[in-house]
């Protein structure tokens, strides 16, 4: 693979950081395995919390930030990262929507966008490797990928699964969840629990109504919508 | 002469841990090992939810050992409800487990640990200067992931298994592919032991440690069982998982503890390598953990080959998972995560709603021992520079592979 460089001949610098999280998205990036070496050659990885000593470069072309903000330290770190990065990507559902975390004493776990400007949102718990590659590929050319707005439902039909929601009245959030995972959980005979967060323009309340019509208590439907993405219901 | 060392990030451990050491005199040394990861509150999150939601949610505790958390929850629920998984399920679960262990150990060995000893700062620069080591690490990590993904569905946060079984069994072709990869990389695992046997870790003062692990089923080495074993030779039922902490004893869990307890049960190749290695047991030397991990890599690969052959011989059947009928029960299981004993303990009501949750990861069991080892090391090295001491203490902590993600459950 040829080395990717800026027009001025400089390598693209990226930083990978983790706030409150499970480390799974930083791991998913590392799991791009074979590409990882070529990645190292194409980009300068100036910081990478999971695999390197701590670094806070003064200037970055892009920062990939994993995790939600749950305490002062996260918040300070995020502000510092934002100041140094030209482009900030929220990597994973925790960073994008708050993720699998409970309210507990102290501030609520919050997505990055509540504190800083986020230039691109890459949802997923964990992020999909093919999407990570797409983002990195675009960054090299100085832009960001087009946001896709296919639902999990749409992808599930392509997989020719029987619809869990229609046929089994199961609690499935496929209709309002951002696709990109090829409906993984339904392929494994589970249901979609919304780990990739809300689809653009998704109407949470009407999803709750739909689930209620299938016999699910409203409270349970609401809670399941809010499991990975707090504030989902505020969207509608 | 008193001084304070403050390490704001113990780099190249999993998640964000910090260390403060107050040295007042040779005798008075205070160590505080802190988890700086924000807490996610899984217990609060789970209470009131249905037990069927639990495995997928607890997988999210850790991006490294999500499969171990998922499996611990599934096994706990099965024991609570009296569900018995089929033999095929048990074989597949174990196979995916070895995948996770191979990925986890190789990441610890090659990505987190080795770069320091080869004079580089991080994995990427090490891989550039020593491509042989970089590639070997990536090969093994990739192999482990391929196994976990092929059987459990995704890395991290796999959708399989579920209480009672697997939602979907892999194709025989998938198993044949894994078999081929395993054979191809067995040498990589063997060379790993050689690499880590030759490193110079420096002298470490001894500490008193007892070893503790889940006692593997049957006669083989392994990670699943029905009760605990400790170095005194006693067997302890799972529901006494808190005893060790209540007694304030210093225990070690993890690869070295398992090897200390069960080295006689290894597979032939792993046993042979172990005999040739310069490793006298019992040992609580933290750096011997690297040797134990290397031996476990070989064991897991040999055992996986056996599992695949057994599965192929039996034929892969598509099995229906039994319906889960909730009962008011306690659901408790312990398994060996790659870094050591992991306990999941739940209570459910008759509708299957969670009323109580406790999750104890290996990092919590090891905490008192790690602090004691750091204190001893600081005591003998007080004459050294801050920089030298900082680096050495970080190496010691790193050797235990503490996971601060798991610790911030
Ligand atoms: S989004 Fe999921 S994978 Fe990523 S840090 Fe959060 S819990 Fe982990
Ligand atoms: S099906 Fe739903 S829950 Fe499963 S991976 Fe896709 S978005 Fe996440």
XYZ file of C-alpha atoms and ligand atoms in Angstrom:
661
model
C 0.000 0.000 0.000
C 1.390 3.360 -0.903
C 1.945 5.802 1.884
C -0.883 8.240 2.292
C 0.236 11.777 2.718
C -1.104 15.256 2.836
C -0.600 17.349 -0.235
C 2.296 19.015 1.557
C 3.947 15.610 1.973
C 3.217 15.235 5.664
C 1.662 11.999 6.979
C -1.875 12.243 8.369
C -1.704 12.170 12.167
C -4.414 10.487 14.175
C -4.928 10.034 17.886
C -7.047 7.322 19.515
C -8.385 8.057 22.988
C -10.631 6.339 25.517
C -12.902 7.962 28.107
C -15.357 5.950 30.250
C -15.828 2.774 28.247
C -15.048 -0.898 27.930
C -12.152 -0.365 25.529
C -14.001 -2.381 22.879
C -13.822 0.185 20.106
C -10.128 0.800 20.564
C -9.841 -2.973 20.418
C -11.985 -3.170 17.277
C -9.628 -0.689 15.619
C -6.657 -2.807 16.601
C -8.522 -5.845 15.289
C -8.270 -4.444 11.793
C -5.145 -6.644 12.154
C -3.583 -7.083 8.719
C -4.439 -3.525 7.886
C -2.966 -2.393 11.120
C 0.575 -2.484 9.859
C -0.330 -0.729 6.679
C -2.327 1.654 8.804
C 0.767 2.424 10.816
C 2.587 3.147 7.603
C -0.136 5.275 6.075
C -0.895 7.349 9.113
C 1.140 8.558 11.925
C -0.585 7.186 14.994
C 0.437 9.914 17.363
C -1.466 8.597 20.361
C -3.316 5.391 21.160
C -4.393 4.908 24.759
C -4.952 1.171 24.572
C -1.622 0.201 23.061
C 0.830 3.010 23.736
C 2.326 5.224 26.422
C 0.174 8.251 27.186
C 0.547 11.016 24.665
C -1.230 14.292 24.131
C 0.033 15.604 20.791
C -0.227 19.346 20.251
C -1.820 18.935 16.852
C -3.783 16.143 15.213
C -5.503 15.771 11.883
C -8.091 13.550 13.515
C -8.995 12.254 16.940
C -11.023 9.077 17.378
C -12.610 9.219 20.812
C -14.199 6.234 22.507
C -16.384 6.278 25.609
C -18.826 8.555 27.375
C -18.150 11.439 29.716
C -18.848 10.420 33.300
C -16.489 12.488 35.393
C -14.439 15.660 35.517
C -11.338 13.955 34.174
C -13.181 12.738 31.054
C -14.474 16.222 30.479
C -11.093 17.918 30.792
C -9.457 15.372 28.589
C -12.130 15.686 25.927
C -11.804 19.486 25.896
C -8.054 19.187 25.472
C -8.401 16.657 22.667
C -10.933 18.854 20.872
C -8.544 21.820 20.978
C -5.776 19.858 19.297
C -7.768 17.948 16.660
C -8.975 19.267 13.316
C -11.582 16.517 13.103
C -13.151 14.725 16.038
C -14.879 11.396 15.528
C -17.169 9.911 18.195
C -16.155 6.255 17.994
C -18.740 3.787 19.270
C -22.131 4.097 20.878
C -20.833 5.269 24.273
C -19.188 8.267 22.635
C -22.106 8.832 20.300
C -25.095 8.316 22.600
C -23.908 7.503 26.122
C -23.914 3.719 25.743
C -24.530 0.914 28.215
C -24.188 2.766 31.497
C -26.460 3.462 34.413
C -27.215 6.717 36.067
C -25.351 6.708 39.338
C -24.323 9.268 41.906
C -22.565 12.074 40.059
C -23.223 13.450 36.606
C -25.118 11.314 34.080
C -22.993 9.485 31.536
C -23.139 11.755 28.498
C -22.213 11.568 24.846
C -19.352 13.720 23.589
C -21.594 16.093 21.669
C -22.921 17.524 24.916
C -19.536 19.078 25.554
C -17.730 19.554 22.262
C -18.387 19.703 18.561
C -18.378 16.216 17.017
C -17.543 16.107 13.314
C -18.509 12.526 12.629
C -20.420 9.881 14.513
C -19.441 6.277 14.125
C -21.940 4.266 16.166
C -21.743 0.607 17.113
C -21.108 -1.398 20.228
C -18.496 -2.136 19.112
C -17.886 -0.125 15.936
C -17.850 -2.191 12.759
C -14.431 -2.697 11.268
C -15.627 -2.012 7.717
C -16.947 1.358 8.856
C -13.721 2.210 10.654
C -11.837 1.503 7.462
C -14.207 3.728 5.533
C -13.643 6.599 7.952
C -9.874 6.185 7.908
C -9.928 5.984 4.134
C -11.846 9.250 3.897
C -9.666 11.027 6.431
C -6.697 10.362 4.203
C -8.395 12.375 1.492
C -9.270 15.109 3.888
C -12.981 14.409 4.057
C -15.506 12.284 5.901
C -17.766 9.513 4.609
C -21.399 10.110 3.711
C -23.717 9.214 6.558
C -25.770 6.169 5.614
C -29.294 5.968 6.867
C -30.338 2.391 6.367
C -32.139 0.779 9.277
C -31.255 -2.576 10.809
C -34.676 -3.671 9.522
C -33.619 -2.945 5.961
C -30.467 -5.026 6.347
C -32.382 -7.783 8.113
C -34.638 -8.180 5.071
C -31.585 -8.489 2.840
C -30.488 -11.354 5.092
C -33.894 -12.958 4.505
C -34.579 -13.439 8.199
C -38.127 -13.951 9.382
C -39.203 -10.787 11.143
C -39.033 -11.309 14.901
C -41.247 -8.309 15.530
C -44.010 -9.302 13.117
C -43.891 -13.084 13.411
C -43.013 -13.535 17.059
C -44.089 -10.179 18.505
C -40.594 -10.005 19.958
C -39.099 -6.806 21.293
C -36.953 -5.770 18.355
C -35.706 -2.251 17.700
C -34.601 -2.903 14.134
C -37.006 -0.383 12.542
C -35.501 2.625 14.332
C -31.861 1.509 14.689
C -29.011 2.588 12.398
C -27.872 -0.301 10.220
C -24.326 -1.255 9.368
C -24.123 -4.523 11.324
C -26.052 -6.596 8.726
C -28.612 -7.295 11.471
C -26.106 -9.428 13.336
C -28.266 -10.244 16.350
C -31.279 -11.280 14.303
C -29.018 -13.498 12.209
C -28.161 -15.153 15.511
C -31.870 -15.558 16.340
C -31.849 -12.796 18.908
C -33.486 -9.415 18.410
C -32.034 -5.983 17.769
C -31.609 -4.050 21.002
C -30.484 -0.859 19.370
C -26.770 -1.014 20.069
C -26.035 1.170 17.023
C -28.266 3.989 18.196
C -31.149 5.849 16.574
C -31.627 6.150 12.861
C -31.705 9.682 11.490
C -35.303 10.912 11.945
C -36.284 7.825 13.934
C -39.451 8.338 15.892
C -38.949 6.743 19.288
C -42.476 7.348 20.523
C -44.091 5.614 17.591
C -41.731 2.670 18.131
C -42.972 2.528 21.704
C -46.561 2.550 20.409
C -45.789 -0.221 17.959
C -44.264 -2.378 20.692
C -47.223 -1.683 22.913
C -49.536 -2.913 20.169
C -47.543 -6.174 20.204
C -48.225 -6.549 23.891
C -45.110 -5.011 25.423
C -45.581 -2.777 28.470
C -44.824 0.868 27.581
C -42.279 1.175 30.356
C -40.291 -1.785 29.163
C -40.365 -0.551 25.576
C -39.160 2.888 26.647
C -36.403 1.471 28.793
C -35.123 -0.760 26.044
C -34.944 2.192 23.646
C -32.902 4.093 26.174
C -30.519 1.249 27.034
C -27.803 2.123 24.556
C -28.825 5.650 23.718
C -30.068 7.858 26.479
C -32.222 10.632 25.156
C -33.544 8.543 22.255
C -37.101 9.419 23.224
C -36.307 13.117 23.303
C -35.521 12.883 19.615
C -39.115 12.445 18.623
C 14.201 11.315 53.449
C 10.654 11.046 52.233
C 9.342 11.215 48.727
C 6.220 10.576 46.744
C 5.953 8.925 43.363
C 2.880 9.722 41.367
C 2.151 7.717 38.246
C -0.865 9.302 36.583
C -1.318 6.521 34.065
C 0.127 3.042 34.269
C 0.493 2.913 30.544
C -0.016 -0.283 28.603
C -2.372 -1.809 31.059
C -6.023 -2.171 30.106
C -7.876 1.029 30.880
C -6.733 3.829 33.123
C -5.044 2.915 36.380
C -2.849 5.173 38.496
C -0.392 4.625 41.306
C 0.826 6.689 44.232
C 3.698 5.537 46.400
C 4.629 7.458 49.562
C 8.048 6.530 50.815
C 8.666 7.926 54.281
C 11.450 5.575 55.231
C 12.507 2.074 54.301
C 9.819 0.753 56.625
C 6.963 3.132 56.044
C 5.852 2.848 52.443
C 2.283 3.479 51.423
C 0.901 2.295 48.137
C -2.349 3.288 46.570
C -3.387 1.706 43.315
C -6.332 3.569 41.810
C -8.797 2.809 39.084
C -9.373 6.043 37.166
C -11.901 4.649 34.719
C -15.327 6.204 35.170
C -17.777 3.780 36.791
C -20.559 2.479 34.541
C -22.905 1.129 37.194
C -23.834 -2.237 35.699
C -25.589 -3.347 38.884
C -27.936 -0.356 38.692
C -28.405 -0.887 35.006
C -29.427 -4.531 35.394
C -31.771 -4.398 38.359
C -35.369 -4.693 37.180
C -34.479 -6.141 33.785
C -35.377 -9.581 32.535
C -32.720 -12.285 32.810
C -32.695 -12.774 29.047
C -31.269 -9.286 28.621
C -28.403 -9.924 31.013
C -25.809 -11.773 28.879
C -25.748 -9.196 26.072
C -25.511 -6.312 28.501
C -22.796 -7.707 30.770
C -20.686 -8.534 27.734
C -20.211 -4.761 27.549
C -18.276 -4.712 30.807
C -15.073 -5.361 28.914
C -13.895 -4.976 25.343
C -11.195 -7.563 25.970
C -12.944 -10.371 27.804
C -16.569 -9.765 26.785
C -16.950 -13.433 25.974
C -15.922 -14.396 29.529
C -18.525 -12.031 30.999
C -21.197 -13.287 28.645
C -20.348 -16.912 29.422
C -20.245 -16.325 33.183
C -23.748 -14.808 33.055
C -25.074 -17.598 30.835
C -23.624 -20.318 33.061
C -24.968 -18.581 36.175
C -28.472 -18.432 34.701
C -28.311 -22.085 33.635
C -27.250 -23.199 37.082
C -29.916 -21.062 38.696
C -32.680 -22.437 36.495
C -31.370 -25.983 36.225
C -30.788 -25.894 32.452
C -28.282 -28.364 31.072
C -26.439 -27.446 27.896
C -25.789 -30.224 25.366
C -22.372 -31.743 24.829
C -22.065 -29.976 21.474
C -22.770 -26.674 23.205
C -20.156 -27.339 25.848
C -17.544 -28.196 23.249
C -18.307 -25.090 21.191
C -18.290 -22.840 24.226
C -14.922 -24.079 25.239
C -13.549 -23.633 21.737
C -14.686 -20.008 21.586
C -13.259 -19.542 25.059
C -9.810 -20.650 23.918
C -10.086 -18.142 21.098
C -10.634 -15.353 23.570
C -7.784 -16.514 25.755
C -5.381 -16.705 22.825
C -6.340 -13.181 21.743
C -6.103 -11.810 25.274
C -2.775 -13.408 26.203
C -1.112 -12.554 22.909
C -2.266 -8.943 23.211
C -0.843 -8.749 26.715
C 2.418 -10.411 25.769
C 3.214 -8.743 22.472
C 1.342 -5.449 22.522
C 1.414 -4.385 26.152
C 4.531 -6.083 27.551
C 7.191 -6.839 24.973
C 7.837 -3.340 23.553
C 9.357 -2.179 26.841
C 11.936 -4.976 26.837
C 12.910 -4.394 23.250
C 13.692 -0.804 24.020
C 10.789 0.709 22.140
C 7.953 2.739 23.542
C 4.924 1.280 21.857
C 3.856 -1.692 19.837
C 3.863 0.088 16.493
C 7.463 1.191 16.688
C 8.493 -2.204 18.023
C 6.724 -3.902 15.126
C 8.648 -1.736 12.719
C 12.018 -2.515 14.243
C 11.331 -6.158 15.029
C 8.835 -7.262 12.380
C 9.175 -10.900 13.408
C 7.783 -10.148 16.869
C 5.177 -7.758 15.566
C 3.870 -10.267 13.072
C 3.879 -13.124 15.546
C 1.838 -11.073 17.999
C -0.632 -10.047 15.312
C -0.897 -13.614 13.989
C -1.783 -15.010 17.378
C -4.168 -12.200 18.207
C -5.831 -12.610 14.843
C -6.141 -16.361 15.328
C -7.836 -15.925 18.707
C -10.260 -13.388 17.287
C -11.020 -15.568 14.310
C -11.949 -18.419 16.670
C -14.126 -16.287 18.892
C -15.815 -14.577 15.974
C -16.323 -17.810 14.032
C -18.094 -19.521 16.912
C -19.554 -16.779 19.086
C -20.386 -14.317 16.302
C -18.425 -11.137 16.914
C -15.384 -9.694 18.699
C -15.889 -8.053 21.086
C -19.455 -8.438 22.386
C -20.514 -11.695 20.733
C -24.229 -12.564 20.434
C -23.583 -16.235 21.347
C -23.955 -18.198 23.647
C -27.375 -17.905 25.333
C -28.819 -19.747 28.349
C -29.323 -23.362 27.328
C -27.098 -23.409 24.267
C -26.042 -21.681 21.081
C -28.445 -19.784 18.856
C -26.523 -20.959 15.807
C -23.832 -23.603 15.331
C -20.897 -23.001 12.993
C -20.491 -24.793 9.655
C -17.995 -27.666 9.594
C -16.029 -25.649 7.020
C -15.578 -22.880 9.552
C -14.079 -25.415 11.954
C -11.772 -26.762 9.281
C -10.516 -23.257 8.599
C -9.847 -22.734 12.293
C -8.064 -26.058 12.450
C -5.774 -25.014 9.659
C -4.987 -21.660 11.295
C -4.300 -23.327 14.621
C -1.820 -25.732 13.095
C -0.183 -22.969 11.188
C 0.410 -20.845 14.288
C 1.281 -23.446 16.907
C 4.954 -22.668 16.291
C 4.281 -18.991 16.963
C 2.981 -19.908 20.401
C 5.987 -22.114 21.112
C 8.375 -19.367 20.091
C 6.558 -16.998 22.406
C 7.739 -18.965 25.418
C 11.290 -18.802 24.150
C 11.103 -15.041 23.636
C 9.765 -14.371 27.105
C 12.164 -16.814 28.777
C 15.109 -14.845 27.479
C 14.105 -11.395 28.695
C 15.853 -9.799 31.638
C 13.230 -8.624 34.105
C 15.576 -7.793 36.946
C 15.364 -9.200 40.475
C 11.991 -9.033 42.244
C 11.624 -9.365 46.006
C 9.313 -12.199 46.984
C 5.917 -11.740 48.611
C 3.670 -14.270 50.273
C 0.891 -15.300 47.994
C -1.714 -17.988 47.927
C -3.029 -19.154 44.612
C -6.667 -19.406 43.771
C -8.534 -20.555 40.688
C -11.677 -22.271 39.538
C -11.020 -25.992 39.751
C -11.343 -27.345 36.213
C -13.863 -30.053 35.528
C -12.604 -33.600 35.105
C -8.901 -34.191 34.855
C -7.833 -31.647 32.300
C -6.486 -28.132 32.644
C -9.189 -25.598 31.924
C -11.314 -22.618 32.785
C -14.725 -23.949 33.758
C -15.629 -25.891 36.873
C -17.894 -26.222 39.863
C -15.811 -24.884 42.744
C -12.543 -23.145 43.642
C -9.150 -24.573 44.435
C -6.568 -22.839 46.554
C -2.905 -23.552 47.160
C -3.570 -25.065 50.578
C -5.168 -27.899 48.629
C -8.655 -27.092 49.859
C -11.681 -27.037 47.600
C -14.125 -24.228 48.262
C -17.695 -23.993 46.985
C -18.556 -21.098 44.673
C -20.848 -19.374 47.132
C -17.854 -18.646 49.347
C -16.258 -16.427 46.759
C -16.065 -13.528 49.200
C -14.321 -15.468 51.931
C -10.867 -14.754 50.687
C -11.457 -11.011 50.799
C -13.181 -11.173 54.167
C -10.176 -12.999 55.603
C -7.929 -10.300 54.184
C -5.722 -12.885 52.543
C -3.337 -12.056 49.766
C -4.234 -14.201 46.808
C -3.090 -14.351 43.264
C -5.459 -15.277 40.460
C -4.652 -15.587 36.766
C -2.390 -17.632 34.490
C 0.438 -18.108 36.978
C -1.977 -19.108 39.739
C -3.625 -21.644 37.427
C -0.289 -23.070 36.423
C 0.842 -23.253 40.054
C -2.260 -25.263 40.873
C -2.767 -27.426 37.812
C 0.442 -27.752 35.783
C 0.199 -31.538 35.986
C -2.958 -31.428 33.869
C -1.495 -29.743 30.787
C -1.670 -31.229 27.288
C 1.479 -33.100 26.098
C 3.150 -30.354 24.071
C 2.400 -27.682 26.663
C 3.705 -29.968 29.407
C 6.907 -30.632 27.529
C 7.537 -26.929 27.004
C 6.752 -26.235 30.623
C 9.347 -28.810 31.702
C 11.966 -27.255 29.501
C 11.185 -23.719 30.685
C 13.171 -22.171 33.470
C 10.180 -21.989 35.763
C 10.238 -23.524 39.236
C 6.832 -23.781 40.848
C 5.370 -22.638 43.109
C 6.273 -19.138 42.059
C 4.689 -15.782 42.775
C 7.192 -13.850 40.694
C 4.975 -11.501 38.681
C 7.161 -11.825 35.592
C 6.591 -15.561 35.563
C 3.076 -14.677 34.539
C 4.460 -14.118 31.039
C 5.826 -17.646 30.969
C 2.561 -19.023 32.309
C 0.652 -17.172 29.585
C 2.962 -18.521 26.913
C 2.415 -22.062 28.164
C -1.332 -21.475 28.284
C -1.222 -20.317 24.666
C 0.197 -23.670 23.638
C -2.268 -25.531 25.847
C -5.242 -23.651 24.405
C -4.149 -24.377 20.867
C -3.603 -28.080 21.469
C -6.867 -28.372 23.284
C -8.681 -26.462 20.523
C -7.397 -28.897 17.931
C -8.775 -31.734 20.011
C -12.117 -29.927 20.426
C -12.419 -29.352 16.688
C -11.632 -32.978 15.886
C -14.137 -34.166 18.435
C -16.816 -31.844 17.052
C -16.162 -32.896 13.474
C -16.236 -36.556 14.394
C -19.579 -36.174 16.138
C -20.958 -34.037 13.336
C -22.407 -30.559 13.919
C -26.129 -30.623 14.594
C -28.493 -27.730 14.588
C -29.952 -27.793 18.068
C -32.889 -25.942 19.527
C -32.192 -24.013 22.689
C -34.666 -24.900 25.453
C -37.279 -22.357 26.535
C -36.145 -20.373 29.555
C -38.720 -20.581 32.352
C -37.914 -18.083 35.052
C -38.023 -18.954 38.729
C -37.124 -16.983 41.810
C -33.521 -18.073 42.189
C -30.018 -17.109 42.944
C -27.832 -17.560 39.881
C -24.143 -17.852 40.597
C -21.162 -18.918 38.531
C -17.439 -18.414 38.508
C -15.202 -19.031 35.531
C -11.583 -18.358 34.780
C -11.387 -15.252 32.599
C -7.997 -14.987 30.859
C -6.723 -12.809 33.738
C -8.184 -14.988 36.485
C -11.278 -15.754 38.511
C -14.452 -13.949 37.493
C -17.626 -14.241 39.571
C -21.160 -13.367 38.436
C -23.816 -13.569 41.124
C -27.472 -12.633 40.479
C -30.832 -12.927 42.133
C -34.012 -13.175 40.074
C -37.654 -13.040 41.086
C -40.323 -15.449 39.836
C -40.916 -13.275 36.752
C -37.217 -13.485 35.884
C -36.465 -9.884 36.830
C -33.054 -9.149 38.306
C -33.119 -8.026 41.919
C -29.451 -8.256 42.857
C -26.141 -8.265 41.016
C -22.536 -8.763 42.012
C -19.704 -9.048 39.566
C -16.170 -9.615 40.831
C -13.443 -9.460 38.186
C -9.892 -10.818 38.568
C -8.408 -7.353 39.050
C -10.282 -7.061 42.341
C -8.989 -10.383 43.650
C -5.424 -9.475 42.773
C -5.478 -5.930 44.126
C -4.021 -6.570 47.646
C -1.258 -8.755 46.258
C -0.310 -6.284 43.542
C -0.138 -3.483 46.111
C 2.032 -5.643 48.385
C 4.356 -6.546 45.539
C 4.692 -2.890 44.571
C 5.457 -1.992 48.195
C 8.193 -4.635 48.434
C 9.725 -3.582 45.154
C 9.724 0.052 46.252
C 11.363 -0.932 49.524
C 14.374 -2.607 47.960
C 14.738 0.003 45.252
C 14.387 3.179 47.313
C 17.938 4.177 46.477
C 17.192 4.358 42.757
C 16.103 7.381 40.751
C 12.416 8.286 40.485
C 12.509 7.464 36.834
C 13.987 4.003 37.308
C 11.623 3.195 40.127
C 8.582 4.417 38.180
C 9.481 2.267 35.236
C 10.078 -0.806 37.387
C 6.837 -0.451 39.338
C 4.905 -0.062 36.105
C 6.523 -3.228 34.776
C 5.462 -5.116 37.864
C 1.861 -3.976 37.643
C 1.722 -4.603 33.903
C 2.882 -8.189 34.396
C -0.338 -9.017 36.267
C -2.382 -7.702 33.321
C -4.858 -5.818 35.511
C -7.981 -4.731 33.636
C -9.298 -1.392 34.834
C -12.274 -1.695 32.467
C -13.452 -4.797 34.336
C -12.664 -3.025 37.586
C -15.030 -0.148 36.726
C -18.049 -2.366 36.286
S -19.679 1.603 22.582
Fe -19.729 -0.522 23.309
S -17.769 -1.284 22.574
Fe -17.614 0.921 22.551
S -16.779 1.486 24.561
Fe -18.989 1.568 24.719
S -19.542 -0.418 25.570
Fe -17.513 -0.617 24.710
S -28.848 -6.094 15.333
Fe -29.157 -4.293 16.622
S -28.301 -4.835 18.624
Fe -27.495 -6.291 17.095
S -25.553 -5.439 16.377
Fe -27.131 -4.703 14.985
S -27.754 -2.730 15.862
Fe -26.668 -3.840 17.460
